[in-house]
Tab-separated table of N, CA and C in Angstrom:
chain	number	residue	atom	x	y	z
A	497	UNK	N	10.638	56.100	180.479
A	497	UNK	CA	10.211	57.342	179.862
A	497	UNK	C	9.137	57.979	180.741
A	498	UNK	N	9.209	59.269	180.848
A	498	UNK	CA	8.236	60.069	181.602
A	498	UNK	C	6.825	59.783	181.082
A	499	UNK	N	5.877	59.463	181.963
A	499	UNK	CA	4.514	59.130	181.521
A	499	UNK	C	3.853	60.250	180.706
A	500	UNK	N	4.137	61.496	181.058
A	500	UNK	CA	3.560	62.615	180.312
A	500	UNK	C	4.101	62.642	178.880
A	501	UNK	N	5.417	62.383	178.746
A	501	UNK	CA	5.997	62.378	177.407
A	501	UNK	C	5.531	61.144	176.636
A	502	UNK	N	5.343	60.036	177.323
A	502	UNK	CA	4.814	58.835	176.658
A	502	UNK	C	3.416	59.119	176.101
A	503	UNK	N	2.608	59.851	176.849
A	503	UNK	CA	1.267	60.211	176.373
A	503	UNK	C	1.371	61.143	175.160
A	504	UNK	N	2.348	62.055	175.209
A	504	UNK	CA	2.573	62.951	174.068
A	504	UNK	C	2.965	62.131	172.838
A	505	UNK	N	3.853	61.145	173.001
A	505	UNK	CA	4.246	60.300	171.867
A	505	UNK	C	3.042	59.543	171.302
A	506	UNK	N	2.122	59.146	172.161
A	506	UNK	CA	0.891	58.509	171.667
A	506	UNK	C	0.099	59.478	170.795
A	507	UNK	N	0.082	60.746	171.193
A	507	UNK	CA	-0.590	61.770	170.381
A	507	UNK	C	0.113	61.928	169.031
A	508	UNK	N	1.448	61.913	169.052
A	508	UNK	CA	2.220	61.993	167.804
A	508	UNK	C	1.881	60.796	166.921
A	509	UNK	N	1.828	59.605	167.509
A	509	UNK	CA	1.476	58.397	166.752
A	509	UNK	C	0.101	58.538	166.097
A	510	UNK	N	-0.840	59.054	166.858
A	510	UNK	CA	-2.197	59.215	166.347
A	510	UNK	C	-2.221	60.171	165.150
A	511	UNK	N	-1.546	61.281	165.282
A	511	UNK	CA	-1.482	62.234	164.164
A	511	UNK	C	-0.732	61.641	162.983
A	512	UNK	N	0.295	60.862	163.277
A	512	UNK	CA	1.061	60.212	162.216
A	512	UNK	C	0.164	59.243	161.438
A	513	UNK	N	-0.689	58.518	162.163
A	513	UNK	CA	-1.610	57.583	161.517
A	513	UNK	C	-2.603	58.333	160.632
A	514	UNK	N	-3.123	59.461	161.122
A	514	UNK	CA	-4.047	60.256	160.312
A	514	UNK	C	-3.363	60.758	159.051
A	515	UNK	N	-2.126	61.203	159.187
A	515	UNK	CA	-1.373	61.660	158.027
A	515	UNK	C	-1.181	60.519	157.030
A	516	UNK	N	-0.876	59.335	157.529
A	516	UNK	CA	-0.726	58.169	156.658
A	516	UNK	C	-2.009	57.854	155.906
A	517	UNK	N	-3.140	57.991	156.582
A	517	UNK	CA	-4.427	57.736	155.939
A	517	UNK	C	-4.718	58.758	154.850
A	518	UNK	N	-4.407	60.024	155.115
A	518	UNK	CA	-4.681	61.036	154.085
A	518	UNK	C	-3.730	60.878	152.906
A	519	UNK	N	-2.499	60.438	153.154
A	519	UNK	CA	-1.572	60.151	152.056
A	519	UNK	C	-2.089	58.988	151.213
A	520	UNK	N	-2.585	57.950	151.875
A	520	UNK	CA	-3.129	56.792	151.149
A	520	UNK	C	-4.349	57.194	150.326
A	521	UNK	N	-5.186	58.079	150.872
A	521	UNK	CA	-6.361	58.538	150.129
A	521	UNK	C	-5.944	59.334	148.894
A	522	UNK	N	-4.914	60.179	149.043
A	522	UNK	CA	-4.435	60.934	147.881
A	522	UNK	C	-3.836	59.990	146.851
A	523	UNK	N	-3.038	59.044	147.297
A	523	UNK	CA	-2.439	58.085	146.378
A	523	UNK	C	-3.526	57.315	145.618
A	524	UNK	N	-4.566	56.890	146.318
A	524	UNK	CA	-5.659	56.154	145.680
A	524	UNK	C	-6.412	57.045	144.682
A	525	UNK	N	-6.625	58.298	145.048
A	525	UNK	CA	-7.321	59.214	144.142
A	525	UNK	C	-6.485	59.472	142.889
A	526	UNK	N	-5.184	59.651	143.072
A	526	UNK	CA	-4.304	59.908	141.930
A	526	UNK	C	-4.215	58.700	141.003
A	527	UNK	N	-4.427	57.510	141.546
A	527	UNK	CA	-4.340	56.285	140.744
A	527	UNK	C	-5.577	56.064	139.881
A	528	UNK	N	-6.644	56.794	140.173
A	528	UNK	CA	-7.845	56.680	139.341
A	528	UNK	C	-7.549	57.204	137.940
A	529	UNK	N	-8.261	56.708	136.939
A	529	UNK	CA	-8.058	57.232	135.590
A	529	UNK	C	-8.531	58.683	135.495
A	530	UNK	N	-7.702	59.526	134.931
A	530	UNK	CA	-8.050	60.933	134.741
A	530	UNK	C	-9.315	61.047	133.883
A	531	UNK	N	-9.534	60.073	133.037
A	531	UNK	CA	-10.708	60.070	132.168
A	531	UNK	C	-12.026	60.070	132.918
A	532	UNK	N	-12.007	59.808	134.216
A	532	UNK	CA	-13.232	59.875	135.007
A	532	UNK	C	-13.714	61.314	135.179
A	533	UNK	N	-12.874	62.262	134.770
A	533	UNK	CA	-13.260	63.671	134.758
A	533	UNK	C	-13.595	64.230	136.121
A	534	UNK	N	-14.860	64.616	136.304
A	534	UNK	CA	-15.293	65.290	137.527
A	534	UNK	C	-15.074	64.415	138.766
A	535	UNK	N	-15.288	63.123	138.643
A	535	UNK	CA	-15.068	62.232	139.787
A	535	UNK	C	-13.602	62.261	140.193
A	536	UNK	N	-12.690	62.173	139.224
A	536	UNK	CA	-11.257	62.224	139.515
A	536	UNK	C	-10.925	63.546	140.193
A	537	UNK	N	-11.429	64.656	139.660
A	537	UNK	CA	-11.137	65.974	140.229
A	537	UNK	C	-11.654	66.090	141.655
A	538	UNK	N	-12.865	65.616	141.908
A	538	UNK	CA	-13.436	65.684	143.265
A	538	UNK	C	-12.634	64.845	144.255
A	539	UNK	N	-12.279	63.629	143.853
A	539	UNK	CA	-11.534	62.742	144.767
A	539	UNK	C	-10.162	63.316	145.100
A	540	UNK	N	-9.468	63.833	144.089
A	540	UNK	CA	-8.141	64.401	144.335
A	540	UNK	C	-8.260	65.658	145.194
A	541	UNK	N	-9.227	66.508	144.905
A	541	UNK	CA	-9.405	67.720	145.711
A	541	UNK	C	-9.693	67.364	147.173
A	542	UNK	N	-10.590	66.415	147.396
A	542	UNK	CA	-10.923	66.015	148.772
A	542	UNK	C	-9.692	65.463	149.491
A	543	UNK	N	-8.920	64.652	148.798
A	543	UNK	CA	-7.720	64.067	149.413
A	543	UNK	C	-6.674	65.140	149.703
A	544	UNK	N	-6.500	66.082	148.792
A	544	UNK	CA	-5.547	67.178	149.031
A	544	UNK	C	-5.983	68.045	150.209
A	545	UNK	N	-7.275	68.288	150.301
A	545	UNK	CA	-7.800	69.099	151.404
A	545	UNK	C	-7.538	68.407	152.742
A	546	UNK	N	-7.788	67.115	152.803
A	546	UNK	CA	-7.531	66.355	154.035
A	546	UNK	C	-6.037	66.325	154.355
A	547	UNK	N	-5.214	66.137	153.327
A	547	UNK	CA	-3.765	66.124	153.535
A	547	UNK	C	-3.287	67.471	154.073
A	548	UNK	N	-3.819	68.560	153.543
A	548	UNK	CA	-3.433	69.894	154.032
A	548	UNK	C	-3.737	70.020	155.515
A	549	UNK	N	-4.911	69.576	155.916
A	549	UNK	CA	-5.312	69.623	157.334
A	549	UNK	C	-4.374	68.777	158.190
A	550	UNK	N	-4.112	67.558	157.748
A	550	UNK	CA	-3.272	66.654	158.536
A	550	UNK	C	-1.825	67.123	158.602
A	551	UNK	N	-1.325	67.732	157.539
A	551	UNK	CA	0.037	68.275	157.575
A	551	UNK	C	0.139	69.417	158.584
A	552	UNK	N	-0.864	70.289	158.600
A	552	UNK	CA	-0.842	71.391	159.576
A	552	UNK	C	-0.889	70.847	161.001
A	553	UNK	N	-1.745	69.859	161.241
A	553	UNK	CA	-1.823	69.246	162.575
A	553	UNK	C	-0.495	68.593	162.946
A	554	UNK	N	0.092	67.860	162.007
A	554	UNK	CA	1.369	67.181	162.256
A	554	UNK	C	2.448	68.195	162.623
A	555	UNK	N	2.498	69.277	161.883
A	555	UNK	CA	3.489	70.316	162.164
A	555	UNK	C	3.262	70.894	163.559
A	556	UNK	N	2.019	71.215	163.882
A	556	UNK	CA	1.709	71.800	165.187
A	556	UNK	C	2.116	70.869	166.326
A	557	UNK	N	1.829	69.583	166.180
A	557	UNK	CA	2.118	68.620	167.246
A	557	UNK	C	3.621	68.394	167.410
A	558	UNK	N	4.341	68.247	166.321
A	558	UNK	CA	5.765	67.916	166.424
A	558	UNK	C	6.642	69.125	166.699
A	559	UNK	N	6.185	70.328	166.320
A	559	UNK	CA	7.013	71.513	166.482
A	559	UNK	C	6.585	72.393	167.654
A	560	UNK	N	5.599	71.966	168.425
A	560	UNK	CA	5.161	72.797	169.544
A	560	UNK	C	6.312	72.962	170.547
A	561	UNK	N	6.299	74.058	171.321
A	561	UNK	CA	7.358	74.248	172.319
A	561	UNK	C	7.451	73.039	173.250
A	562	UNK	N	8.655	72.526	173.416
A	562	UNK	CA	8.863	71.335	174.233
A	562	UNK	C	8.402	70.066	173.555
A	563	UNK	N	8.054	70.165	172.285
A	563	UNK	CA	7.535	69.028	171.538
A	563	UNK	C	8.630	68.095	171.059
A	564	UNK	N	8.254	67.255	170.142
A	564	UNK	CA	9.081	66.161	169.675
A	564	UNK	C	10.467	66.608	169.215
A	565	UNK	N	10.521	67.548	168.293
A	565	UNK	CA	11.824	67.925	167.743
A	565	UNK	C	12.684	68.636	168.786
A	566	UNK	N	12.091	69.534	169.533
A	566	UNK	CA	12.859	70.230	170.568
A	566	UNK	C	13.401	69.248	171.598
A	567	UNK	N	12.574	68.319	172.027
A	567	UNK	CA	13.012	67.350	173.032
A	567	UNK	C	14.060	66.399	172.458
A	568	UNK	N	13.861	65.951	171.237
A	568	UNK	CA	14.820	65.030	170.613
A	568	UNK	C	16.192	65.680	170.510
A	569	UNK	N	16.225	66.940	170.100
A	569	UNK	CA	17.506	67.646	169.964
A	569	UNK	C	18.141	67.882	171.330
A	570	UNK	N	17.321	68.135	172.353
A	570	UNK	CA	17.905	68.319	173.695
A	570	UNK	C	18.499	67.006	174.217
A	571	UNK	N	17.889	65.885	173.855
A	571	UNK	CA	18.413	64.576	174.277
A	571	UNK	C	19.613	64.137	173.446
A	572	UNK	N	19.575	64.487	172.162
A	572	UNK	CA	20.615	64.037	171.238
A	572	UNK	C	20.942	65.187	170.274
A	573	UNK	N	21.811	66.109	170.679
A	573	UNK	CA	22.129	67.274	169.846
A	573	UNK	C	22.597	66.921	168.435
A	574	UNK	N	23.134	65.731	168.255
A	574	UNK	CA	23.583	65.314	166.929
A	574	UNK	C	22.419	65.229	165.928
A	575	UNK	N	21.187	65.216	166.429
A	575	UNK	CA	20.006	65.124	165.573
A	575	UNK	C	19.475	66.490	165.138
A	576	UNK	N	20.161	67.562	165.517
A	576	UNK	CA	19.660	68.916	165.232
A	576	UNK	C	19.462	69.160	163.739
A	577	UNK	N	20.422	68.742	162.913
A	577	UNK	CA	20.268	69.017	161.472
A	577	UNK	C	19.121	68.204	160.874
A	578	UNK	N	18.938	66.988	161.346
A	578	UNK	CA	17.825	66.171	160.856
A	578	UNK	C	16.489	66.769	161.306
A	579	UNK	N	16.424	67.226	162.547
A	579	UNK	CA	15.191	67.854	163.037
A	579	UNK	C	14.881	69.116	162.240
A	580	UNK	N	15.899	69.909	161.929
A	580	UNK	CA	15.687	71.117	161.135
A	580	UNK	C	15.183	70.761	159.738
A	581	UNK	N	15.767	69.733	159.128
A	581	UNK	CA	15.304	69.290	157.816
A	581	UNK	C	13.826	68.913	157.876
A	582	UNK	N	13.444	68.164	158.897
A	582	UNK	CA	12.050	67.742	159.041
A	582	UNK	C	11.133	68.963	159.150
A	583	UNK	N	11.523	69.929	159.968
A	583	UNK	CA	10.684	71.114	160.151
A	583	UNK	C	10.616	71.947	158.872
A	584	UNK	N	11.737	72.084	158.175
A	584	UNK	CA	11.734	72.813	156.903
A	584	UNK	C	10.813	72.130	155.896
A	585	UNK	N	10.844	70.807	155.874
A	585	UNK	CA	9.985	70.073	154.946
A	585	UNK	C	8.513	70.267	155.277
A	586	UNK	N	8.175	70.381	156.550
A	586	UNK	CA	6.772	70.616	156.904
A	586	UNK	C	6.250	71.852	156.177
A	587	UNK	N	7.013	72.925	156.243
A	587	UNK	CA	6.594	74.167	155.584
A	587	UNK	C	6.496	73.970	154.076
A	588	UNK	N	7.472	73.291	153.507
A	588	UNK	CA	7.469	73.051	152.065
A	588	UNK	C	6.261	72.220	151.658
A	589	UNK	N	5.973	71.162	152.383
A	589	UNK	CA	4.831	70.312	152.047
A	589	UNK	C	3.523	71.104	152.086
A	590	UNK	N	3.369	71.924	153.103
A	590	UNK	CA	2.152	72.726	153.229
A	590	UNK	C	2.044	73.693	152.051
A	591	UNK	N	3.155	74.316	151.674
A	591	UNK	CA	3.151	75.226	150.522
A	591	UNK	C	2.775	74.485	149.238
A	592	UNK	N	3.320	73.297	149.040
A	592	UNK	CA	3.026	72.528	147.825
A	592	UNK	C	1.547	72.161	147.786
A	593	UNK	N	1.000	71.698	148.891
A	593	UNK	CA	-0.422	71.331	148.918
A	593	UNK	C	-1.285	72.557	148.651
A	594	UNK	N	-0.936	73.679	149.245
A	594	UNK	CA	-1.716	74.898	149.003
A	594	UNK	C	-1.626	75.319	147.536
A	595	UNK	N	-0.455	75.171	146.928
A	595	UNK	CA	-0.300	75.488	145.503
A	595	UNK	C	-1.162	74.553	144.661
A	596	UNK	N	-1.125	73.260	144.989
A	596	UNK	CA	-1.941	72.290	144.246
A	596	UNK	C	-3.432	72.592	144.388
A	597	UNK	N	-3.851	72.950	145.587
A	597	UNK	CA	-5.260	73.305	145.775
A	597	UNK	C	-5.597	74.581	145.005
A	598	UNK	N	-4.670	75.526	144.956
A	598	UNK	CA	-4.877	76.747	144.177
A	598	UNK	C	-5.009	76.456	142.698
A	599	UNK	N	-4.208	75.534	142.206
A	599	UNK	CA	-4.320	75.138	140.796
A	599	UNK	C	-5.707	74.584	140.512
A	600	UNK	N	-6.241	73.854	141.443
A	600	UNK	CA	-7.560	73.248	141.262
A	600	UNK	C	-8.616	74.339	141.195
A	601	UNK	N	-8.459	75.358	142.052
A	601	UNK	CA	-9.436	76.449	142.053
A	601	UNK	C	-9.366	77.230	140.748
A	602	UNK	N	-8.163	77.357	140.198
A	602	UNK	CA	-7.997	78.076	138.929
A	602	UNK	C	-8.547	77.267	137.760
A	603	UNK	N	-8.655	75.977	137.952
A	603	UNK	CA	-9.186	75.101	136.909
A	603	UNK	C	-8.088	74.334	136.204
A	604	UNK	N	-8.335	73.075	135.961
A	604	UNK	CA	-7.386	72.198	135.280
A	604	UNK	C	-8.080	71.632	134.046
A	605	UNK	N	-8.231	72.453	133.044
A	605	UNK	CA	-8.966	72.018	131.861
A	605	UNK	C	-8.054	71.418	130.800
A	606	UNK	N	-6.864	71.904	130.725
A	606	UNK	CA	-5.910	71.455	129.712
A	606	UNK	C	-5.304	70.112	130.118
A	607	UNK	N	-5.245	69.133	129.234
A	607	UNK	CA	-4.667	67.829	129.586
A	607	UNK	C	-3.226	67.929	130.108
A	608	UNK	N	-2.456	68.870	129.568
A	608	UNK	CA	-1.087	69.047	130.053
A	608	UNK	C	-1.052	69.549	131.489
A	609	UNK	N	-1.970	70.448	131.823
A	609	UNK	CA	-2.047	70.968	133.192
A	609	UNK	C	-2.467	69.861	134.157
A	610	UNK	N	-3.386	69.024	133.729
A	610	UNK	CA	-3.829	67.910	134.577
A	610	UNK	C	-2.675	66.937	134.810
A	611	UNK	N	-1.949	66.619	133.752
A	611	UNK	CA	-0.819	65.691	133.888
A	611	UNK	C	0.249	66.262	134.808
A	612	UNK	N	0.536	67.547	134.677
A	612	UNK	CA	1.534	68.195	135.520
A	612	UNK	C	1.079	68.217	136.979
A	613	UNK	N	-0.202	68.505	137.180
A	613	UNK	CA	-0.795	68.527	138.527
A	613	UNK	C	-0.694	67.137	139.167
A	614	UNK	N	-1.051	66.134	138.413
A	614	UNK	CA	-1.007	64.765	138.913
A	614	UNK	C	0.424	64.369	139.269
A	615	UNK	N	1.376	64.730	138.415
A	615	UNK	CA	2.779	64.399	138.666
A	615	UNK	C	3.290	65.099	139.926
A	616	UNK	N	2.941	66.372	140.100
A	616	UNK	CA	3.380	67.112	141.289
A	616	UNK	C	2.786	66.504	142.567
A	617	UNK	N	1.525	66.109	142.513
A	617	UNK	CA	0.891	65.501	143.686
A	617	UNK	C	1.504	64.129	143.988
A	618	UNK	N	1.798	63.368	142.948
A	618	UNK	CA	2.432	62.057	143.127
A	618	UNK	C	3.830	62.217	143.714
A	619	UNK	N	4.567	63.193	143.230
A	619	UNK	CA	5.899	63.489	143.756
A	619	UNK	C	5.810	63.869	145.232
A	620	UNK	N	4.816	64.663	145.588
A	620	UNK	CA	4.628	65.063	146.983
A	620	UNK	C	4.422	63.845	147.879
A	621	UNK	N	3.594	62.913	147.449
A	621	UNK	CA	3.353	61.707	148.253
A	621	UNK	C	4.676	60.982	148.506
A	622	UNK	N	5.495	60.826	147.471
A	622	UNK	CA	6.795	60.160	147.633
A	622	UNK	C	7.705	60.903	148.594
A	623	UNK	N	7.703	62.225	148.505
A	623	UNK	CA	8.539	63.024	149.411
A	623	UNK	C	8.081	62.879	150.854
A	624	UNK	N	6.769	62.823	151.065
A	624	UNK	CA	6.258	62.675	152.436
A	624	UNK	C	6.580	61.283	152.970
A	625	UNK	N	6.553	60.273	152.122
A	625	UNK	CA	6.941	58.918	152.553
A	625	UNK	C	8.371	58.940	153.078
A	626	UNK	N	9.276	59.562	152.328
A	626	UNK	CA	10.681	59.627	152.769
A	626	UNK	C	10.817	60.453	154.045
A	627	UNK	N	10.036	61.503	154.159
A	627	UNK	CA	10.026	62.339	155.360
A	627	UNK	C	9.616	61.504	156.583
A	628	UNK	N	8.584	60.711	156.409
A	628	UNK	CA	8.108	59.863	157.514
A	628	UNK	C	9.161	58.822	157.904
A	629	UNK	N	9.866	58.300	156.921
A	629	UNK	CA	10.943	57.342	157.220
A	629	UNK	C	12.022	58.007	158.074
A	630	UNK	N	12.440	59.214	157.650
A	630	UNK	CA	13.458	59.938	158.421
A	630	UNK	C	12.943	60.284	159.809
A	631	UNK	N	11.665	60.632	159.903
A	631	UNK	CA	11.080	60.957	161.204
A	631	UNK	C	11.084	59.756	162.138
A	632	UNK	N	10.750	58.597	161.610
A	632	UNK	CA	10.778	57.379	162.430
A	632	UNK	C	12.198	57.089	162.902
A	633	UNK	N	13.178	57.291	162.007
A	633	UNK	CA	14.579	57.080	162.391
A	633	UNK	C	15.011	58.076	163.462
A	634	UNK	N	14.608	59.337	163.312
A	634	UNK	CA	14.956	60.358	164.297
A	634	UNK	C	14.399	59.991	165.668
A	635	UNK	N	13.141	59.606	165.705
A	635	UNK	CA	12.516	59.253	166.984
A	635	UNK	C	13.201	58.035	167.597
A	636	UNK	N	13.523	57.071	166.769
A	636	UNK	CA	14.201	55.891	167.299
A	636	UNK	C	15.582	56.261	167.840
A	637	UNK	N	16.318	57.097	167.108
A	637	UNK	CA	17.635	57.529	167.567
A	637	UNK	C	17.563	58.279	168.893
A	638	UNK	N	16.556	59.104	169.055
A	638	UNK	CA	16.438	59.917	170.268
A	638	UNK	C	15.882	59.133	171.452
A	639	UNK	N	14.943	58.234	171.200
A	639	UNK	CA	14.198	57.604	172.299
A	639	UNK	C	14.241	56.083	172.313
A	640	UNK	N	14.776	55.469	171.269
A	640	UNK	CA	14.732	54.017	171.101
A	640	UNK	C	13.293	53.520	171.189
A	641	UNK	N	12.424	54.235	170.474
A	641	UNK	CA	10.995	53.927	170.411
A	641	UNK	C	10.603	53.850	168.945
A	642	UNK	N	9.841	52.829	168.615
A	642	UNK	CA	9.296	52.716	167.261
A	642	UNK	C	7.976	53.470	167.232
A	643	UNK	N	7.932	54.552	166.454
A	643	UNK	CA	6.736	55.384	166.376
A	643	UNK	C	5.653	54.734	165.533
A	644	UNK	N	6.023	53.728	164.782
A	644	UNK	CA	5.047	53.019	163.960
A	644	UNK	C	5.128	53.453	162.513
A	645	UNK	N	5.263	52.493	161.636
A	645	UNK	CA	5.398	52.808	160.226
A	645	UNK	C	4.146	52.549	159.437
A	646	UNK	N	3.182	51.843	160.014
A	646	UNK	CA	2.001	51.492	159.236
A	646	UNK	C	0.963	52.601	159.239
A	647	UNK	N	1.010	53.469	160.240
A	647	UNK	CA	0.015	54.536	160.325
A	647	UNK	C	0.430	55.763	159.612
């Protein structure tokens, strides 16, 4: 593998690890009892804010011109639909996080609104887990490289 592209993959790994950490922080915050009130709200807001940042960084790194998805598709055109799905999901994830953060700014005083918010955030974490699995498979298919699943 080209040393420059190997260095780029290391950058992708690093961003992937940061994304994994922010997902774990959100999952941990969501697992706290809602009855903690302000503490629960602060922890979830902080985790969502970090996740929003990491999702934007992840999208920028993987979708940059000549980046991961473009290169993978040029090496293995059969991966084009999977790469498109991954890129479409990036936009969707960012929209969902922004919506969740907007809900927080509007206030979550009603127990039903809090439960719905928590469920949507939990669903998002699961969707991102599956996205990361597909991303690891795509990278392996294109490069026969394990991008790392623990980060």
